[in-house]
CSV table of C-alpha atoms and ligand atoms in Angstrom, one decimal:
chain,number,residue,atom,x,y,z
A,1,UNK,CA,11.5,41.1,18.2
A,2,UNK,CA,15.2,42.1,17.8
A,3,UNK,CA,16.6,45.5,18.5
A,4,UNK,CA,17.6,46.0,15.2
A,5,UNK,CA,14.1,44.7,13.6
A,6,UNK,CA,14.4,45.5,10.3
A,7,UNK,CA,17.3,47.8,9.8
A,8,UNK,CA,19.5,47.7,6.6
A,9,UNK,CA,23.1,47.8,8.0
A,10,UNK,CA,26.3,47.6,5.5
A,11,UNK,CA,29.2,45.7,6.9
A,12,UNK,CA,32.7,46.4,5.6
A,13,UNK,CA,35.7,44.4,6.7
A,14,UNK,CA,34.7,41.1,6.7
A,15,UNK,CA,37.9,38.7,6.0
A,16,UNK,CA,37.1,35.9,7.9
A,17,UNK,CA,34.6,33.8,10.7
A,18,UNK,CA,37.4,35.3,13.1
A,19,UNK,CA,37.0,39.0,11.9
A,20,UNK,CA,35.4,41.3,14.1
A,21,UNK,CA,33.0,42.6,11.1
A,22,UNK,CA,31.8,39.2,11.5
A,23,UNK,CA,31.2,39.2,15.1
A,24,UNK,CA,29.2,42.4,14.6
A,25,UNK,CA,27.4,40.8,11.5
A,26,UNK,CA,26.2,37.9,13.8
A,27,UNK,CA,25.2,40.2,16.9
A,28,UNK,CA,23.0,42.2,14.5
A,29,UNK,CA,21.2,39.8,11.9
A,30,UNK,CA,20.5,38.2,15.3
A,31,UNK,CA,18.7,41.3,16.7
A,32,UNK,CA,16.9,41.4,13.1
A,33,UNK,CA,18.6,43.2,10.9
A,34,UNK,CA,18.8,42.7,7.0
A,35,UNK,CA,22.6,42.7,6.3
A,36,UNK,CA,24.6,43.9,2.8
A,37,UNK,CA,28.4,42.8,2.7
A,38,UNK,CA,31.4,43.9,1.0
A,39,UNK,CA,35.2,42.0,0.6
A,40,UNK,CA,38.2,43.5,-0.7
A,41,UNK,CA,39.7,41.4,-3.1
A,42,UNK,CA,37.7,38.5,-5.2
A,43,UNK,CA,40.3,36.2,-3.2
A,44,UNK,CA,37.7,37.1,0.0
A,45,UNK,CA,34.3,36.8,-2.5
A,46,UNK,CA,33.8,33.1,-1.8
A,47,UNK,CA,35.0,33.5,2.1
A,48,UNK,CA,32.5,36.4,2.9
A,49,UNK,CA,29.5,35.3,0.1
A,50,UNK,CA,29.4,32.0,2.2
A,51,UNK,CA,29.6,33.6,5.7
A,52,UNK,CA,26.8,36.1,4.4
A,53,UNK,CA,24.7,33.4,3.4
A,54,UNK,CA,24.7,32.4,7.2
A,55,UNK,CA,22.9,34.9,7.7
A,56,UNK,CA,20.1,35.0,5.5
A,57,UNK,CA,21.9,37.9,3.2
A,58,UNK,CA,22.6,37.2,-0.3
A,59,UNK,CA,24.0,40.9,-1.0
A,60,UNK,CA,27.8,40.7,-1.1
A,61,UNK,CA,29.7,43.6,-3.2
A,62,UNK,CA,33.2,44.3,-4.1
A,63,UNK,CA,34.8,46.9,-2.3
A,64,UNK,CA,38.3,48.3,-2.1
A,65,UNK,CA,38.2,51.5,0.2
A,66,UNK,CA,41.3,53.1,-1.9
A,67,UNK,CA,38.8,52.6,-5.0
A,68,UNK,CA,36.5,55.9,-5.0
A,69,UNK,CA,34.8,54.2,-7.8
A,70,UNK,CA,34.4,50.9,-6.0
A,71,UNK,CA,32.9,52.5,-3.2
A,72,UNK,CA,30.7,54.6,-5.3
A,73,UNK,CA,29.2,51.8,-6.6
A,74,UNK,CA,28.4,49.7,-3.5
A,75,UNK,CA,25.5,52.5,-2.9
A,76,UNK,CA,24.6,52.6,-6.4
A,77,UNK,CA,23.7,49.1,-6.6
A,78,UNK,CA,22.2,49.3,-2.7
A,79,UNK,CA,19.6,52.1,-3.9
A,80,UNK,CA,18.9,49.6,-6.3
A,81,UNK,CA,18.3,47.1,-3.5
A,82,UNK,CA,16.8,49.1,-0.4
A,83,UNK,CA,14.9,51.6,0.5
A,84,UNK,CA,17.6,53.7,2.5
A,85,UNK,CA,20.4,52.6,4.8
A,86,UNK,CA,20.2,52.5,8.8
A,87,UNK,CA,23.9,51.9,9.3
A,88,UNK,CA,27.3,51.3,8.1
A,89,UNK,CA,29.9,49.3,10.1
A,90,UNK,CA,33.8,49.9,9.1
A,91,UNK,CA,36.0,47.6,10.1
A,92,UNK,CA,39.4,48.3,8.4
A,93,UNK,CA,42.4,48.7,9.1
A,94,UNK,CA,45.8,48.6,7.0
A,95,UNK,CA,49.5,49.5,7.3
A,96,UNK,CA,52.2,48.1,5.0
A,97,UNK,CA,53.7,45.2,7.7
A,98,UNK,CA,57.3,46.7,7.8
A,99,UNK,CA,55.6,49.5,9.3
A,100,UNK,CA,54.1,47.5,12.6
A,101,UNK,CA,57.7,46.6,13.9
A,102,UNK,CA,60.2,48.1,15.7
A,103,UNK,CA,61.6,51.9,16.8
A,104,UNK,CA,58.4,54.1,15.2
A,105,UNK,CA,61.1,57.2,14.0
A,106,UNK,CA,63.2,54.5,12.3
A,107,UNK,CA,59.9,52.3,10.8
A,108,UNK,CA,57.7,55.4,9.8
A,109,UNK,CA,58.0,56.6,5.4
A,110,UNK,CA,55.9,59.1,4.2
A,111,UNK,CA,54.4,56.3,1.8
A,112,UNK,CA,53.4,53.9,4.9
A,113,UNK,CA,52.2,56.9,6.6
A,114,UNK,CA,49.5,58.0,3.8
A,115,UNK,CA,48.7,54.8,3.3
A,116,UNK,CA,48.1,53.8,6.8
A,117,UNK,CA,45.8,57.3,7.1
A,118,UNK,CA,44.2,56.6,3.8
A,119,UNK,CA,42.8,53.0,4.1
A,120,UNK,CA,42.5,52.6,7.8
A,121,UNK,CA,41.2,56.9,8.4
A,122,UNK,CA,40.3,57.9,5.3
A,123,UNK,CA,37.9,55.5,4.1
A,124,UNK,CA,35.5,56.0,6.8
A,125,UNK,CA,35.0,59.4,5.7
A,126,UNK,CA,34.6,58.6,2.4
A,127,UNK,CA,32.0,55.2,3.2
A,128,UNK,CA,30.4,58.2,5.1
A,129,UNK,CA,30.6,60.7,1.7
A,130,UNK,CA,29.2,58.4,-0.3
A,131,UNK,CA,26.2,57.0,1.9
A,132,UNK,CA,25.3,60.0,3.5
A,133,UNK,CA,22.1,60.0,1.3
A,134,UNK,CA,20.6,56.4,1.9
A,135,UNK,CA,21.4,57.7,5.7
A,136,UNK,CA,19.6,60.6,5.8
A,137,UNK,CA,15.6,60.7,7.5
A,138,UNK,CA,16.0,57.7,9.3
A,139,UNK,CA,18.3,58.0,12.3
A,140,UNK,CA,21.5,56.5,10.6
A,141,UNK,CA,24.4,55.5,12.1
A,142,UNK,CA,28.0,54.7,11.1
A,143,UNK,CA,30.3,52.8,13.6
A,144,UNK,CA,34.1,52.2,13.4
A,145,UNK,CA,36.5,50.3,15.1
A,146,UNK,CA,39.7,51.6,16.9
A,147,UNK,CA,42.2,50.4,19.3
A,148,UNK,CA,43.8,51.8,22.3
A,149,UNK,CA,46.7,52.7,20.7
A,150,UNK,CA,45.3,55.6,19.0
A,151,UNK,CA,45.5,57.1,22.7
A,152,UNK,CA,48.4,55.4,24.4
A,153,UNK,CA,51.5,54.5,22.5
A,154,UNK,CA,51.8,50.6,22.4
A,155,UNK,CA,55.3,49.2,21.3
A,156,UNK,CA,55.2,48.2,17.3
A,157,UNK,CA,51.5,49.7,16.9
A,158,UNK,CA,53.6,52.6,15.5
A,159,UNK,CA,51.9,54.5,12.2
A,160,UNK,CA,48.7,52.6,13.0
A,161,UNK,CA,48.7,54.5,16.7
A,162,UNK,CA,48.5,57.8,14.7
A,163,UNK,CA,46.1,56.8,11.7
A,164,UNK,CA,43.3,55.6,14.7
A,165,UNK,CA,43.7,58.6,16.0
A,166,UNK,CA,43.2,60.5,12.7
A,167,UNK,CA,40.0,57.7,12.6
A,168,UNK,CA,38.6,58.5,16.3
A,169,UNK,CA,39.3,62.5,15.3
A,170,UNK,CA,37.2,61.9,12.2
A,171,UNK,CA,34.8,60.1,14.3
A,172,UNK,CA,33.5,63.1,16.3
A,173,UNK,CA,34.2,65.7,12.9
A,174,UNK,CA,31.6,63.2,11.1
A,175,UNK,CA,29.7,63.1,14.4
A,176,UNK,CA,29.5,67.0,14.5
A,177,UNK,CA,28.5,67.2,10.4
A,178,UNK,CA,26.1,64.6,10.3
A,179,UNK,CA,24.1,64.9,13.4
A,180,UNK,CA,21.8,67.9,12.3
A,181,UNK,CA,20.8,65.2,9.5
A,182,UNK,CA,20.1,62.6,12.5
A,183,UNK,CA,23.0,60.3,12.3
A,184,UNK,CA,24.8,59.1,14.9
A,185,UNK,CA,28.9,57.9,14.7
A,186,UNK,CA,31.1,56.5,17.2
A,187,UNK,CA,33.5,54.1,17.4
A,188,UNK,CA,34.4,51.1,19.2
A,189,UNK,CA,37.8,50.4,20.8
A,190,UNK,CA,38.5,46.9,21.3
A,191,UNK,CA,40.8,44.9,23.2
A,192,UNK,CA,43.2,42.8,21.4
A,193,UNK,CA,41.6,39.9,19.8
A,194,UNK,CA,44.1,36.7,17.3
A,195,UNK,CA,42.2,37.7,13.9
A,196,UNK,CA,43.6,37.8,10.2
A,197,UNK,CA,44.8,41.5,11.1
A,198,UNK,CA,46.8,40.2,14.0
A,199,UNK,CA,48.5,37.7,12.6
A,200,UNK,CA,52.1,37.7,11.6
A,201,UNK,CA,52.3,40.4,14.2
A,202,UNK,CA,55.2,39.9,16.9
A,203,UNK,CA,54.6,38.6,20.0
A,204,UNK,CA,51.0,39.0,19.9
A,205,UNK,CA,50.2,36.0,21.6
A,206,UNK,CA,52.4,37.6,24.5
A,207,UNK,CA,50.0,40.6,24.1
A,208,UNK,CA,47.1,38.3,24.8
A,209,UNK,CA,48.7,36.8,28.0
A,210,UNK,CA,49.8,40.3,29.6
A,211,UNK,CA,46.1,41.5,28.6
A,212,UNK,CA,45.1,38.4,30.2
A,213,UNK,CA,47.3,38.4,33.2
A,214,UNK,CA,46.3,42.5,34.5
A,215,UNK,CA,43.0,43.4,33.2
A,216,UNK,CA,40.4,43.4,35.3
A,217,UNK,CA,38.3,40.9,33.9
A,218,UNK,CA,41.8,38.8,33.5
A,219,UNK,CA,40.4,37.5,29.9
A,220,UNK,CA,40.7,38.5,26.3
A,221,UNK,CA,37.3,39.8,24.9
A,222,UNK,CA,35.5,38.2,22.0
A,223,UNK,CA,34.1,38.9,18.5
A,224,UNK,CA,31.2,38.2,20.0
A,225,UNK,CA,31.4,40.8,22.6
A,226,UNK,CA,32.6,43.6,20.5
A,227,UNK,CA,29.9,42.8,18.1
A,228,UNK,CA,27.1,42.9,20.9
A,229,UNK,CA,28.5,46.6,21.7
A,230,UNK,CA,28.7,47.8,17.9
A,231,UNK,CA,25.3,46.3,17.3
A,232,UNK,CA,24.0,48.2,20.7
A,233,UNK,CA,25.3,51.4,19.5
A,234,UNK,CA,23.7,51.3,15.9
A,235,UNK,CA,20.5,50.6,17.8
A,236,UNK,CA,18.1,53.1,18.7
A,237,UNK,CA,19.0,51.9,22.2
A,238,UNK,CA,22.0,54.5,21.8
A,239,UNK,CA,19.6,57.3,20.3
A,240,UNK,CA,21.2,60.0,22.8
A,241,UNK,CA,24.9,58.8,22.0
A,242,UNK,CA,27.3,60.2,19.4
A,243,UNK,CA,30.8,61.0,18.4
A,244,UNK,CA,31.7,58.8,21.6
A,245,UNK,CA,34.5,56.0,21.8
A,246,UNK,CA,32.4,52.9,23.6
A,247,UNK,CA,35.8,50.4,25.3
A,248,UNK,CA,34.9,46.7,24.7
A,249,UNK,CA,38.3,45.6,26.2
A,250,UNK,CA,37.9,44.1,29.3
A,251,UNK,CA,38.8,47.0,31.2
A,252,UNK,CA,42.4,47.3,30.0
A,253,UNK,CA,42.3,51.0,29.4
A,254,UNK,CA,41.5,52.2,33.1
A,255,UNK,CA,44.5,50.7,34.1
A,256,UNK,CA,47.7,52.9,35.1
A,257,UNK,CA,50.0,50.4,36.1
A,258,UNK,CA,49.3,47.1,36.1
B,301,NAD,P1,40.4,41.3,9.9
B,301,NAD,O1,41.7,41.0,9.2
B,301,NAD,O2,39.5,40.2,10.0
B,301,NAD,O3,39.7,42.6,9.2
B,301,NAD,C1,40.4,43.6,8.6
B,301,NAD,C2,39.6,43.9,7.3
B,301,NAD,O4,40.2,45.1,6.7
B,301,NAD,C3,39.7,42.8,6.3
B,301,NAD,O5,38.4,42.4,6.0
B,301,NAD,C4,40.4,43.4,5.1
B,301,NAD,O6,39.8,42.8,3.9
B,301,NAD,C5,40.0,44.8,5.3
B,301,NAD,N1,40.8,45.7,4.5
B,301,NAD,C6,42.1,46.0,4.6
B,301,NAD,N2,42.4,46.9,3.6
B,301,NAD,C7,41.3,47.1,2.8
B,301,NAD,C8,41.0,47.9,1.7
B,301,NAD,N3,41.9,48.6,1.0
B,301,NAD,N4,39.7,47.9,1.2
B,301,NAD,C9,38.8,47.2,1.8
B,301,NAD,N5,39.0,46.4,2.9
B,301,NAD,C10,40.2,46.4,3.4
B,301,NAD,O7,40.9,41.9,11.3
B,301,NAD,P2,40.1,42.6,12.5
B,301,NAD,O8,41.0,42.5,13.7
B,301,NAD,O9,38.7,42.1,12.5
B,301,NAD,O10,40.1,44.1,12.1
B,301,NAD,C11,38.9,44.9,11.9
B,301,NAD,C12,39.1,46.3,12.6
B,301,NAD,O11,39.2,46.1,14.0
B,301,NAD,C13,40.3,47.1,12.1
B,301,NAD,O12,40.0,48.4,12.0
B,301,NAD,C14,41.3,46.9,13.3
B,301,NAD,O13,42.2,47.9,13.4
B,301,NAD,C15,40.3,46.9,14.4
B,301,NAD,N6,40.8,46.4,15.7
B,301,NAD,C16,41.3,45.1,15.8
B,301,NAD,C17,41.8,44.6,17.0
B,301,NAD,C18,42.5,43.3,17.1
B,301,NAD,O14,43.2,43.0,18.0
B,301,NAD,N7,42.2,42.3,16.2
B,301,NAD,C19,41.7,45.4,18.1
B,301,NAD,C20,41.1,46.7,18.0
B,301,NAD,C21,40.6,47.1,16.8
B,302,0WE,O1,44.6,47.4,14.3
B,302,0WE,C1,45.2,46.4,14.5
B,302,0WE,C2,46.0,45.7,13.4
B,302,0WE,C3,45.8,46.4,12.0
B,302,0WE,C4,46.7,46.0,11.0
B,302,0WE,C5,47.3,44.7,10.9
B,302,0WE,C6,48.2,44.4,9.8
B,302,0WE,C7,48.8,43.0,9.7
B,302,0WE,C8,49.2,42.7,8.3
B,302,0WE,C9,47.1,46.9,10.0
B,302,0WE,N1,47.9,46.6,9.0
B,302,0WE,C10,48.4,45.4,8.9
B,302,0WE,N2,49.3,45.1,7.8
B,302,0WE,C11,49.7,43.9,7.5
B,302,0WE,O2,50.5,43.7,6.6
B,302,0WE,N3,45.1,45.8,15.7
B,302,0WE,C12,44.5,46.6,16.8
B,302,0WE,C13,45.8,44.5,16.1
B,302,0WE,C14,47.1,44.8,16.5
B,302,0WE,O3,48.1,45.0,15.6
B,302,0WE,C15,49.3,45.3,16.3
B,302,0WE,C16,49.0,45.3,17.7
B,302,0WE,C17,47.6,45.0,17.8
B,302,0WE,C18,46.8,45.0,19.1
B,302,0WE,C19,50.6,45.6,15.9
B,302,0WE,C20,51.6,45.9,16.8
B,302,0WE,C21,51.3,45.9,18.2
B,302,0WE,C22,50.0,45.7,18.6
């Protein structure tokens, strides 16, 4: 028996086989748990109904996180489905691309700053909002995932540095509100990994290589990895842990100078 037997988990922010929702998707229906999925676009329907299909689930939804509606109506049609809800995973992230290059001061607009806080912050409050009731009386749990430049500044991260630390802020502000109701939220902050969200970013394969070349396990992590972590921590095995930030990066972030 897995050690998510049975558990009903949402996963939002699957793009592609390479996309750490999907990693996280395959760590948990492994460990048992019955999966719901949702895409952004109906460009991604196909993609993620096929993917979901791998794992036994035939419940994909629509979902654009900007869309209070759309998101409204992913829980309406899961109270149709289940029961309740045991977890919600959020994997999204988004900044217009002119904003991910260059000096930050000369990069940042007050229009690629809300929408960097709104789709990639934001929306995990509001996935929160909206399924806090199919959450509540049975230990739910609600994971994001974040990056280390929320907490360090990393060169071209720029507006995304500040909107993950607006999401790892929100994740001990949900932790605080919804743990008298018993559910749990934290966040996991992975190392660099080459998925849809990382592409057509400069130099990231150099990333990669310096990762590589200092860290102390001197390799890149896996989907597979941060998925094992995020599945561990929406597990009862993680019953005492909440509003926490779990690293899944190799051991990158101990590191003063490498
Ligand atoms: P990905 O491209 O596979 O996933 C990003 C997802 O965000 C996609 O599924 C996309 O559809 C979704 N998305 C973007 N805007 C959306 C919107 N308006 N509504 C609904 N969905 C939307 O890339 P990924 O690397 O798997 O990213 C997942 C998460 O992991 C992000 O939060 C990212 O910041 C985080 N992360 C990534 C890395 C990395 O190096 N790849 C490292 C640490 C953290
Ligand atoms: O969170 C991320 C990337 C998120 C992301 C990626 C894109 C690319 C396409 C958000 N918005 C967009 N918008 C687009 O138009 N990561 C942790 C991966 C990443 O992105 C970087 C990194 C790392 C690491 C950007 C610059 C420097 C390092």
């Amino acid at each position: 028996m897995g050690f998510l037997q049975d558990k009903k988990i949402l996963i939002v922010g699957v793009a592609s086989e390479r996309s750490i929702a999907w990693g996280t998707a395959q760590a948990m229906a492994r460990e048992g748990a019955k999966l719901a999925f949702t895409y952004q676009t109906d460009k991604l329907k196909k993609r993620v109904t096929d993917l979901a299909a791998k794992t036994g689930s035939n419940l994909v939804l629509p979902c654009d996180v900007a869309e209070d509606a759309q998101i409204d109506a992913v829980f309406q049609t899961l109270e149709q489905e289940w029961d309740g809800l045991d977890c919600i995973v959020h994997s999204v992230a988004y900044a217009p691309r002119e904003q991910l290059e260059g000096n930050y001061v000369d990069a940042v607009t007050r229009q690629g700053f809300a929408t960097s806080h709104d789709i990639s912050a934001y929306s995990f409050a509001a996935l929160a909002k909206a399924g806090r009731k199919m959450l509540q009386g049975r230990n739910g749990a609600l994971i994001t995932m974040t990056y280390l430049g929320a907490v360090r500044v990393v060169p071209n991260y720029n507006v995304m540095g500040i909107a993950k630390a607006s999401l790892e802020a929100n994740v001990r502000y949900l932790a605080a509100a919804l743990g008298p109701e018993g559910i749990r939220v934290n966040a996991v902050s992975a190392g660099p990994i080459r998925t849809l969200a990382a592409s057509g970013i400069n130099d990231f394969r150099s990333m990669l290589t310096q990762v590589e070349a200092k860290t102390p396990l001197r390799r890149n992590v896996t989907i597979e990895e941060v998925g094992n972590a995020a599945a561990f921590l929406c597990s009862d095995l993680a019953s005492g842990i909440t509003g926490d930030i779990l690293y899944v990066d190799t051991g990158y972030h101990i590191l003063g100078m490498a």
